[in-house]
mmCIF file of C-alpha atoms in Angstrom:
data_model
loop_
_atom_site.group_PDB
_atom_site.id
_atom_site.type_symbol
_atom_site.label_atom_id
_atom_site.label_comp_id
_atom_site.label_asym_id
_atom_site.label_seq_id
_atom_site.Cartn_x
_atom_site.Cartn_y
_atom_site.Cartn_z
ATOM 1 C CA MET D 10 99.216 83.739 71.523
ATOM 2 C CA PRO D 11 96.227 84.082 73.922
ATOM 3 C CA HIS D 12 94.164 86.950 72.570
ATOM 4 C CA ILE D 13 90.825 86.664 74.429
ATOM 5 C CA LYS D 14 87.509 87.768 72.950
ATOM 6 C CA VAL D 15 84.205 87.936 74.826
ATOM 7 C CA LYS D 16 81.200 88.486 72.566
ATOM 8 C CA GLY D 17 77.644 89.218 73.702
ATOM 9 C CA VAL D 18 78.011 87.326 76.990
ATOM 10 C CA SER D 19 75.052 87.311 79.386
ATOM 11 C CA LYS D 20 74.515 85.296 82.532
ATOM 12 C CA TYR D 21 71.161 84.802 84.241
ATOM 13 C CA TYR D 22 70.411 83.204 87.598
ATOM 14 C CA GLY D 23 66.650 82.930 87.410
ATOM 15 C CA ARG D 24 65.459 86.521 87.140
ATOM 16 C CA VAL D 25 68.791 87.948 88.246
ATOM 17 C CA LYS D 26 70.834 89.348 85.342
ATOM 18 C CA ALA D 27 74.432 88.979 86.523
ATOM 19 C CA LEU D 28 75.853 89.942 83.109
ATOM 20 C CA GLN D 29 74.133 91.678 80.213
ATOM 21 C CA LYS D 30 75.528 91.569 76.659
ATOM 22 C CA VAL D 31 79.194 91.984 77.594
ATOM 23 C CA ASP D 32 81.779 92.504 74.838
ATOM 24 C CA LEU D 33 85.484 92.604 75.700
ATOM 25 C CA ASP D 34 88.805 92.199 73.878
ATOM 26 C CA ILE D 35 91.965 91.333 75.818
ATOM 27 C CA SER D 36 95.265 91.439 73.955
ATOM 28 C CA ASP D 37 98.182 89.068 74.372
ATOM 29 C CA LYS D 38 100.392 89.879 77.414
ATOM 30 C CA GLU D 39 97.965 92.508 78.657
ATOM 31 C CA TYR D 40 97.288 92.952 82.381
ATOM 32 C CA VAL D 41 93.545 93.601 82.595
ATOM 33 C CA VAL D 42 91.730 94.488 85.823
ATOM 34 C CA LEU D 43 87.969 93.982 86.204
ATOM 35 C CA LEU D 44 86.916 96.672 88.657
ATOM 36 C CA GLY D 45 83.589 97.456 90.246
ATOM 37 C CA PRO D 46 81.483 97.292 93.412
ATOM 38 C CA SER D 47 80.283 94.030 94.947
ATOM 39 C CA GLY D 48 77.644 92.347 92.802
ATOM 40 C CA CYS D 49 78.549 94.191 89.596
ATOM 41 C CA GLY D 50 79.328 90.962 87.688
ATOM 42 C CA LYS D 51 83.137 91.119 87.564
ATOM 43 C CA THR D 52 83.734 87.731 89.229
ATOM 44 C CA THR D 53 81.013 86.124 87.107
ATOM 45 C CA LEU D 54 82.738 87.444 83.978
ATOM 46 C CA LEU D 55 86.104 86.123 85.179
ATOM 47 C CA LYS D 56 84.634 82.668 85.855
ATOM 48 C CA ILE D 57 82.979 82.539 82.433
ATOM 49 C CA ILE D 58 86.251 83.433 80.671
ATOM 50 C CA ALA D 59 88.018 80.786 82.790
ATOM 51 C CA GLY D 60 85.350 78.137 82.122
ATOM 52 C CA ILE D 61 84.292 77.733 85.758
ATOM 53 C CA GLU D 62 80.827 78.926 84.718
ATOM 54 C CA TYR D 63 79.119 78.943 81.341
ATOM 55 C CA PRO D 64 77.270 81.893 79.798
ATOM 56 C CA SER D 65 73.506 81.934 79.278
ATOM 57 C CA GLU D 66 74.190 83.710 75.985
ATOM 58 C CA GLY D 67 77.236 84.691 73.983
ATOM 59 C CA ALA D 68 80.662 83.214 73.332
ATOM 60 C CA VAL D 69 84.270 83.230 74.573
ATOM 61 C CA ALA D 70 87.276 82.675 72.335
ATOM 62 C CA ILE D 71 90.943 82.226 73.239
ATOM 63 C CA GLY D 72 93.096 82.803 70.208
ATOM 64 C CA SER D 73 91.172 81.428 67.245
ATOM 65 C CA LYS D 74 89.424 78.758 69.327
ATOM 66 C CA ASP D 75 85.862 78.995 70.640
ATOM 67 C CA VAL D 76 86.126 77.788 74.253
ATOM 68 C CA THR D 77 82.576 78.651 75.385
ATOM 69 C CA ALA D 78 81.695 75.031 76.210
ATOM 70 C CA ILE D 79 85.197 73.820 77.117
ATOM 71 C CA PRO D 80 85.909 73.080 80.830
ATOM 72 C CA PRO D 81 88.665 75.023 82.635
ATOM 73 C CA GLU D 82 91.109 72.108 82.752
ATOM 74 C CA ASP D 83 91.184 72.117 78.948
ATOM 75 C CA ARG D 84 91.722 75.881 78.558
ATOM 76 C CA ASP D 85 95.382 75.876 79.640
ATOM 77 C CA ILE D 86 95.008 78.524 82.334
ATOM 78 C CA GLY D 87 96.426 79.318 85.759
ATOM 79 C CA PHE D 88 94.103 80.463 88.546
ATOM 80 C CA LEU D 89 94.937 82.328 91.743
ATOM 81 C CA PHE D 90 91.981 82.202 94.132
ATOM 82 C CA GLN D 91 91.007 84.694 96.832
ATOM 83 C CA ASN D 92 91.721 82.195 99.625
ATOM 84 C CA TYR D 93 94.764 80.737 97.773
ATOM 85 C CA ALA D 94 93.272 77.167 98.051
ATOM 86 C CA LEU D 95 96.571 75.722 99.279
ATOM 87 C CA PHE D 96 96.716 72.126 100.463
ATOM 88 C CA PRO D 97 97.453 72.375 104.223
ATOM 89 C CA HIS D 98 98.918 68.845 104.463
ATOM 90 C CA MET D 99 101.410 69.397 101.614
ATOM 91 C CA THR D 100 104.769 71.154 101.737
ATOM 92 C CA VAL D 101 105.555 74.266 99.735
ATOM 93 C CA LEU D 102 107.309 72.174 97.091
ATOM 94 C CA ASP D 103 104.498 69.607 96.872
ATOM 95 C CA ASN D 104 101.857 72.347 96.627
ATOM 96 C CA THR D 105 103.740 73.895 93.731
ATOM 97 C CA SER D 106 104.288 70.655 91.788
ATOM 98 C CA TYR D 107 100.830 69.152 92.427
ATOM 99 C CA GLY D 108 99.121 70.669 89.379
ATOM 100 C CA MET D 109 101.787 69.395 87.003
ATOM 101 C CA ILE D 110 101.722 65.890 88.471
ATOM 102 C CA ALA D 111 97.907 65.847 88.278
ATOM 103 C CA ARG D 112 98.234 66.655 84.554
ATOM 104 C CA GLY D 113 100.481 63.641 84.031
ATOM 105 C CA GLU D 114 103.941 65.215 84.196
ATOM 106 C CA ARG D 115 106.766 63.022 85.518
ATOM 107 C CA ALA D 116 107.627 63.704 89.171
ATOM 108 C CA GLU D 117 111.241 64.658 88.379
ATOM 109 C CA LYS D 118 110.258 67.209 85.720
ATOM 110 C CA SER D 119 107.456 68.587 87.917
ATOM 111 C CA GLN D 120 109.786 69.087 90.861
ATOM 112 C CA ARG D 121 112.394 70.803 88.698
ATOM 113 C CA LYS D 122 109.776 73.216 87.339
ATOM 114 C CA ALA D 123 108.385 73.793 90.848
ATOM 115 C CA LEU D 124 111.826 74.726 92.188
ATOM 116 C CA GLU D 125 112.236 77.192 89.315
ATOM 117 C CA MET D 126 108.924 78.872 90.145
ATOM 118 C CA LEU D 127 109.718 79.017 93.873
ATOM 119 C CA ARG D 128 113.004 80.780 93.094
ATOM 120 C CA LEU D 129 111.074 83.222 90.929
ATOM 121 C CA VAL D 130 108.734 84.160 93.810
ATOM 122 C CA ARG D 131 111.560 84.126 96.400
ATOM 123 C CA LEU D 132 110.434 81.057 98.341
ATOM 124 C CA GLU D 133 113.325 78.748 97.471
ATOM 125 C CA GLY D 134 114.403 78.413 101.107
ATOM 126 C CA ARG D 135 110.983 77.207 102.306
ATOM 127 C CA ASN D 136 110.557 74.033 100.214
ATOM 128 C CA ASP D 137 109.756 71.803 103.222
ATOM 129 C CA ALA D 138 107.525 74.247 105.094
ATOM 130 C CA PHE D 139 103.753 73.839 105.307
ATOM 131 C CA PRO D 140 101.316 76.658 104.421
ATOM 132 C CA ARG D 141 100.452 77.293 108.094
ATOM 133 C CA GLN D 142 104.119 78.122 108.719
ATOM 134 C CA LEU D 143 104.112 80.912 106.116
ATOM 135 C CA SER D 144 103.044 84.536 106.425
ATOM 136 C CA GLY D 145 100.097 85.813 104.415
ATOM 137 C CA GLY D 146 102.433 87.332 101.839
ATOM 138 C CA MET D 147 104.371 84.080 101.501
ATOM 139 C CA GLN D 148 101.156 82.104 101.061
ATOM 140 C CA GLN D 149 100.153 84.484 98.273
ATOM 141 C CA ARG D 150 103.505 83.972 96.555
ATOM 142 C CA LEU D 151 103.166 80.204 96.963
ATOM 143 C CA ALA D 152 99.744 80.278 95.318
ATOM 144 C CA MET D 153 101.289 82.347 92.522
ATOM 145 C CA ALA D 154 104.129 79.837 92.067
ATOM 146 C CA ARG D 155 101.628 76.977 91.819
ATOM 147 C CA ALA D 156 99.575 78.849 89.210
ATOM 148 C CA LEU D 157 102.677 79.730 87.179
ATOM 149 C CA ALA D 158 104.086 76.199 87.342
ATOM 150 C CA THR D 159 101.403 74.935 84.969
ATOM 151 C CA GLY D 160 103.149 76.788 82.161
ATOM 152 C CA SER D 161 99.955 78.543 81.100
ATOM 153 C CA LYS D 162 100.227 81.924 79.415
ATOM 154 C CA ILE D 163 96.896 83.068 80.905
ATOM 155 C CA LEU D 164 96.575 83.863 84.602
ATOM 156 C CA PHE D 165 93.258 84.532 86.377
ATOM 157 C CA LEU D 166 93.321 86.310 89.741
ATOM 158 C CA ASP D 167 90.179 86.586 91.875
ATOM 159 C CA GLU D 168 90.660 89.228 94.632
ATOM 160 C CA PRO D 169 94.050 87.649 95.492
ATOM 161 C CA MET D 170 95.165 90.327 97.981
ATOM 162 C CA ASN D 171 92.024 90.774 100.068
ATOM 163 C CA ALA D 172 93.392 88.990 103.121
ATOM 164 C CA LEU D 173 96.705 90.879 103.227
ATOM 165 C CA ASP D 174 97.502 93.980 105.226
ATOM 166 C CA ALA D 175 98.033 97.268 103.386
ATOM 167 C CA TYR D 176 101.846 97.283 103.481
ATOM 168 C CA ILE D 177 102.250 93.744 102.142
ATOM 169 C CA ARG D 178 99.536 94.391 99.562
ATOM 170 C CA MET D 179 101.455 97.393 98.244
ATOM 171 C CA GLN D 180 104.680 95.396 97.959
ATOM 172 C CA LEU D 181 103.058 92.428 96.249
ATOM 173 C CA ARG D 182 101.280 94.612 93.698
ATOM 174 C CA VAL D 183 104.659 95.693 92.346
ATOM 175 C CA GLU D 184 106.030 92.132 92.387
ATOM 176 C CA LEU D 185 102.936 90.683 90.746
ATOM 177 C CA ARG D 186 102.944 93.059 87.789
ATOM 178 C CA LEU D 187 106.703 92.687 87.229
ATOM 179 C CA LEU D 188 106.402 88.899 87.386
ATOM 180 C CA CYS D 189 103.577 88.781 84.841
ATOM 181 C CA LYS D 190 105.468 91.081 82.480
ATOM 182 C CA LYS D 191 108.698 89.089 82.895
ATOM 183 C CA MET D 192 106.919 85.837 81.988
ATOM 184 C CA GLY D 193 104.868 87.348 79.173
ATOM 185 C CA LEU D 194 101.524 86.418 80.745
ATOM 186 C CA THR D 195 98.041 87.601 79.887
ATOM 187 C CA ALA D 196 96.469 88.415 83.275
ATOM 188 C CA ILE D 197 92.821 89.011 84.202
ATOM 189 C CA HIS D 198 92.511 90.308 87.751
ATOM 190 C CA VAL D 199 89.298 90.976 89.705
ATOM 191 C CA THR D 200 89.240 93.583 92.458
ATOM 192 C CA HIS D 201 87.016 96.223 94.053
ATOM 193 C CA ASP D 202 90.097 98.200 95.159
ATOM 194 C CA GLN D 203 90.589 101.262 92.928
ATOM 195 C CA GLU D 204 94.183 101.841 94.028
ATOM 196 C CA GLU D 205 95.068 98.231 93.278
ATOM 197 C CA ALA D 206 93.523 98.522 89.813
ATOM 198 C CA MET D 207 95.431 101.728 89.021
ATOM 199 C CA ALA D 208 98.748 100.218 90.179
ATOM 200 C CA LEU D 209 98.440 96.947 88.249
ATOM 201 C CA ALA D 210 96.468 97.429 85.063
ATOM 202 C CA ASP D 211 97.396 98.081 81.485
ATOM 203 C CA LYS D 212 93.651 98.245 80.936
ATOM 204 C CA ILE D 213 90.838 98.721 83.449
ATOM 205 C CA VAL D 214 87.329 97.389 82.811
ATOM 206 C CA ILE D 215 84.868 99.225 85.047
ATOM 207 C CA MET D 216 81.575 97.428 85.665
ATOM 208 C CA LYS D 217 78.216 98.190 87.234
ATOM 209 C CA GLY D 218 74.967 96.221 87.231
ATOM 210 C CA GLY D 219 76.279 93.466 84.962
ATOM 211 C CA ARG D 220 77.398 95.911 82.263
ATOM 212 C CA ILE D 221 80.737 97.377 81.260
ATOM 213 C CA GLN D 222 80.789 101.131 81.878
ATOM 214 C CA GLN D 223 84.203 101.927 80.415
ATOM 215 C CA VAL D 224 87.376 100.228 79.191
ATOM 216 C CA GLY D 225 90.687 102.060 79.013
ATOM 217 C CA SER D 226 94.105 102.683 80.495
ATOM 218 C CA PRO D 227 94.229 103.862 84.130
ATOM 219 C CA LYS D 228 95.028 107.371 82.931
ATOM 220 C CA ASP D 229 92.179 107.406 80.394
ATOM 221 C CA VAL D 230 89.453 106.239 82.756
ATOM 222 C CA TYR D 231 90.606 108.597 85.521
ATOM 223 C CA MET D 232 91.124 111.702 83.394
ATOM 224 C CA HIS D 233 88.313 111.045 80.906
ATOM 225 C CA PRO D 234 85.539 109.073 82.673
ATOM 226 C CA ALA D 235 82.707 107.943 80.408
ATOM 227 C CA ASN D 236 79.928 108.805 82.857
ATOM 228 C CA PRO D 237 79.311 110.091 86.409
ATOM 229 C CA PHE D 238 79.511 106.581 87.892
ATOM 230 C CA VAL D 239 83.042 106.036 86.573
ATOM 231 C CA ALA D 240 84.074 109.524 87.744
ATOM 232 C CA GLY D 241 82.832 108.808 91.259
ATOM 233 C CA PHE D 242 83.970 105.209 91.560
ATOM 234 C CA LEU D 243 87.534 105.633 90.334
ATOM 235 C CA GLY D 244 88.965 108.099 92.819
ATOM 236 C CA GLU D 245 87.212 110.882 94.682
ATOM 237 C CA ALA D 246 85.154 113.473 92.814
ATOM 238 C CA ASN D 247 83.114 116.563 93.600
ATOM 239 C CA PHE D 248 79.787 116.711 91.753
ATOM 240 C CA LEU D 249 78.156 120.111 91.229
ATOM 241 C CA ARG D 250 74.981 120.830 89.294
ATOM 242 C CA VAL D 251 75.259 123.713 86.843
ATOM 243 C CA LYS D 252 72.866 125.291 84.339
ATOM 244 C CA PHE D 253 74.217 126.803 81.131
ATOM 245 C CA GLU D 254 72.389 129.597 79.387
ATOM 246 C CA ARG D 255 73.779 130.660 76.022
ATOM 247 C CA GLY D 256 76.929 128.718 76.818
ATOM 248 C CA ARG D 257 77.629 130.438 80.115
ATOM 249 C CA ALA D 258 77.217 129.433 83.749
ATOM 250 C CA SER D 259 78.452 130.332 87.228
ATOM 251 C CA LEU D 260 80.362 127.694 89.193
ATOM 252 C CA LEU D 261 81.853 128.349 92.651
ATOM 253 C CA GLY D 262 81.909 132.066 91.933
ATOM 254 C CA GLN D 263 83.597 131.751 88.551
ATOM 255 C CA GLU D 264 82.114 132.107 85.090
ATOM 256 C CA VAL D 265 82.579 129.026 82.944
ATOM 257 C CA ARG D 266 81.814 128.701 79.266
ATOM 258 C CA ALA D 267 80.829 125.775 77.092
ATOM 259 C CA LYS D 268 79.408 124.990 73.669
ATOM 260 C CA PHE D 269 76.157 123.662 75.107
ATOM 261 C CA SER D 270 73.155 124.829 77.106
ATOM 262 C CA GLY D 271 70.915 123.232 79.680
ATOM 263 C CA GLU D 272 71.424 121.343 82.933
ATOM 264 C CA TYR D 273 74.749 119.609 83.423
ATOM 265 C CA VAL D 274 76.815 117.972 86.146
ATOM 266 C CA ALA D 275 80.294 119.417 86.688
ATOM 267 C CA VAL D 276 82.947 117.098 88.093
ATOM 268 C CA LEU D 277 86.063 118.434 89.818
ATOM 269 C CA ARG D 278 88.701 116.117 91.243
ATOM 270 C CA PRO D 279 89.930 117.082 94.747
ATOM 271 C CA GLU D 280 93.443 117.761 93.424
ATOM 272 C CA HIS D 281 92.011 120.265 90.927
ATOM 273 C CA LEU D 282 90.630 122.498 93.682
ATOM 274 C CA CYS D 283 93.126 124.946 95.145
ATOM 275 C CA LEU D 284 93.108 126.472 98.615
ATOM 276 C CA GLY D 285 94.844 129.831 98.696
ATOM 277 C CA ASN D 286 94.431 133.432 97.655
ATOM 278 C CA GLY D 287 91.524 134.601 95.535
ATOM 279 C CA GLY D 288 88.359 132.751 94.697
ATOM 280 C CA VAL D 289 85.373 132.188 96.960
ATOM 281 C CA ASP D 290 85.465 132.080 100.745
ATOM 282 C CA VAL D 291 85.226 128.585 102.228
ATOM 283 C CA GLU D 292 85.577 127.147 105.705
ATOM 284 C CA ILE D 293 87.678 124.061 106.396
ATOM 285 C CA VAL D 294 85.562 121.696 108.468
ATOM 286 C CA ASN D 295 87.763 118.603 108.468
ATOM 287 C CA THR D 296 91.452 117.903 107.846
ATOM 288 C CA ARG D 297 93.269 114.584 107.531
ATOM 289 C CA LEU D 298 96.906 113.955 106.730
ATOM 290 C CA LEU D 299 97.024 110.951 104.381
ATOM 291 C CA GLY D 300 100.706 110.287 103.852
ATOM 292 C CA PRO D 301 102.032 112.677 101.186
ATOM 293 C CA PHE D 302 98.947 114.904 101.047
ATOM 294 C CA PHE D 303 96.244 116.555 103.160
ATOM 295 C CA ARG D 304 92.585 115.769 102.562
ATOM 296 C CA TYR D 305 90.352 118.725 103.382
ATOM 297 C CA GLU D 306 86.589 118.930 103.578
ATOM 298 C CA VAL D 307 85.451 122.510 103.044
ATOM 299 C CA ASP D 308 82.073 124.189 103.310
ATOM 300 C CA TYR D 309 80.825 126.639 100.687
ATOM 301 C CA HIS D 310 77.351 127.957 101.607
ATOM 302 C CA GLY D 311 76.272 124.495 102.802
ATOM 303 C CA LEU D 312 77.937 122.643 99.927
ATOM 304 C CA ARG D 313 80.566 120.168 101.152
ATOM 305 C CA LEU D 314 83.608 119.752 98.889
ATOM 306 C CA VAL D 315 86.750 117.601 99.119
ATOM 307 C CA VAL D 316 90.138 119.192 98.396
ATOM 308 C CA ARG D 317 93.507 117.489 98.176
ATOM 309 C CA ALA D 318 96.687 119.508 98.822
ATOM 310 C CA THR D 319 100.312 118.963 99.762
ATOM 311 C CA HIS D 320 100.412 121.808 102.293
ATOM 312 C CA ALA D 321 98.701 122.630 105.580
ATOM 313 C CA LYS D 322 95.993 125.304 105.732
ATOM 314 C CA ASP D 323 94.165 127.324 108.380
ATOM 315 C CA LYS D 324 90.500 127.014 109.279
ATOM 316 C CA ALA D 325 89.242 129.659 106.851
ATOM 317 C CA THR D 326 90.570 130.210 103.337
ATOM 318 C CA HIS D 327 89.671 130.690 99.665
ATOM 319 C CA LEU D 328 88.940 128.193 96.908
ATOM 320 C CA THR D 329 89.759 128.424 93.202
ATOM 321 C CA PHE D 330 89.969 126.083 90.202
ATOM 322 C CA LYS D 331 90.921 126.124 86.523
ATOM 323 C CA PRO D 332 87.968 125.761 84.132
ATOM 324 C CA LYS D 333 90.008 123.409 81.922
ATOM 325 C CA ASP D 334 89.990 120.810 84.722
ATOM 326 C CA ILE D 335 86.178 120.496 84.819
ATOM 327 C CA ILE D 336 84.531 117.371 83.398
ATOM 328 C CA PHE D 337 80.952 117.928 82.262
ATOM 329 C CA PHE D 338 78.148 115.386 81.921
ATOM 330 C CA LYS D 339 74.576 115.911 80.850
ATOM 331 C CA GLU D 340 72.267 115.656 83.862
ATOM 332 C CA PRO D 341 71.458 111.894 84.049
ATOM 333 C CA GLN D 342 67.844 110.995 83.274
ATOM 334 C CA GLU D 343 67.662 108.758 86.344
ATOM 335 C CA GLY D 344 69.068 111.510 88.560
ATOM 336 C CA LEU D 345 72.626 112.083 89.725
ATOM 337 C CA GLU D 346 72.303 110.183 93.015
ATOM 338 C CA LYS D 347 71.137 107.012 91.273
ATOM 339 C CA ALA D 348 73.672 107.387 88.469
ATOM 340 C CA ILE D 349 76.653 107.420 90.839
ATOM 341 C CA SER D 350 75.239 104.856 93.292
ATOM 342 C CA ILE D 351 77.190 101.600 93.625
ATOM 343 C CA ASP D 352 73.966 99.612 94.182
#
């Protein structure tokens, strides 16, 4: 079964360090999402695992086999590209069966397998259509069928939903995960979309500057971020500087206690701030209804904070929080602004 191990992988383009000493374990049948800002190295890592690029240092193993120097066509993988890479002059059925025929499969067997995959992605009625006659969502499902038709147990997905509108993207996320689980696939998916990562992943790999910042389940990396960058990149966060003396500090009018002293950064998620009775006076300066919740921006003595709530509020109100919801980090040596920057 395709357990994947990346050990000490670096990639250099001249003086540019795209990846730096990356270690990663991916278990069989796991859906792993590589998440990070543009230029963080996630696509480079995907291509090295797939064999499209080779590392400057380090090794990649699939199962017990070292595949570091093996080309992609010999790694038994399926690949779903950002632009789908469909053949415009071929029908839906021919697009789906092409990879199998190119590998030497008999036409009859290839067509039978292609029809099975098209039924799986709900395109069985469009066998004779051409890609230009399909919607964006259908083209994505066609590209998926072609990747699955190879019979590989490893699927690579490089920003596959970028070109789709929000509604279709939301639908296909559910279908994609269910499909991979149904077929027992190991999936490695690259995206910069935090919501997409949270919806799809068994395990999220958050990257910045060619390095892995944290690996964990969506719940783990959201509730227990490893550093300020992860806290700020995965969902919204309020960052407040706080100084502890003898284990005590004041934060938004409340006393908080800790087992440490010195300068720290306190992180409060918007949903952990409460607008209501008690607490400090704040002024609501901006309100947006975002589907099931309201997003408020409030002002507290010149400090701008984001609050998420399920109910409407007036212009002026009070703000409270529970100390147990605070995440603390030591003040970063490089400064908070640089630590949370996506550059």
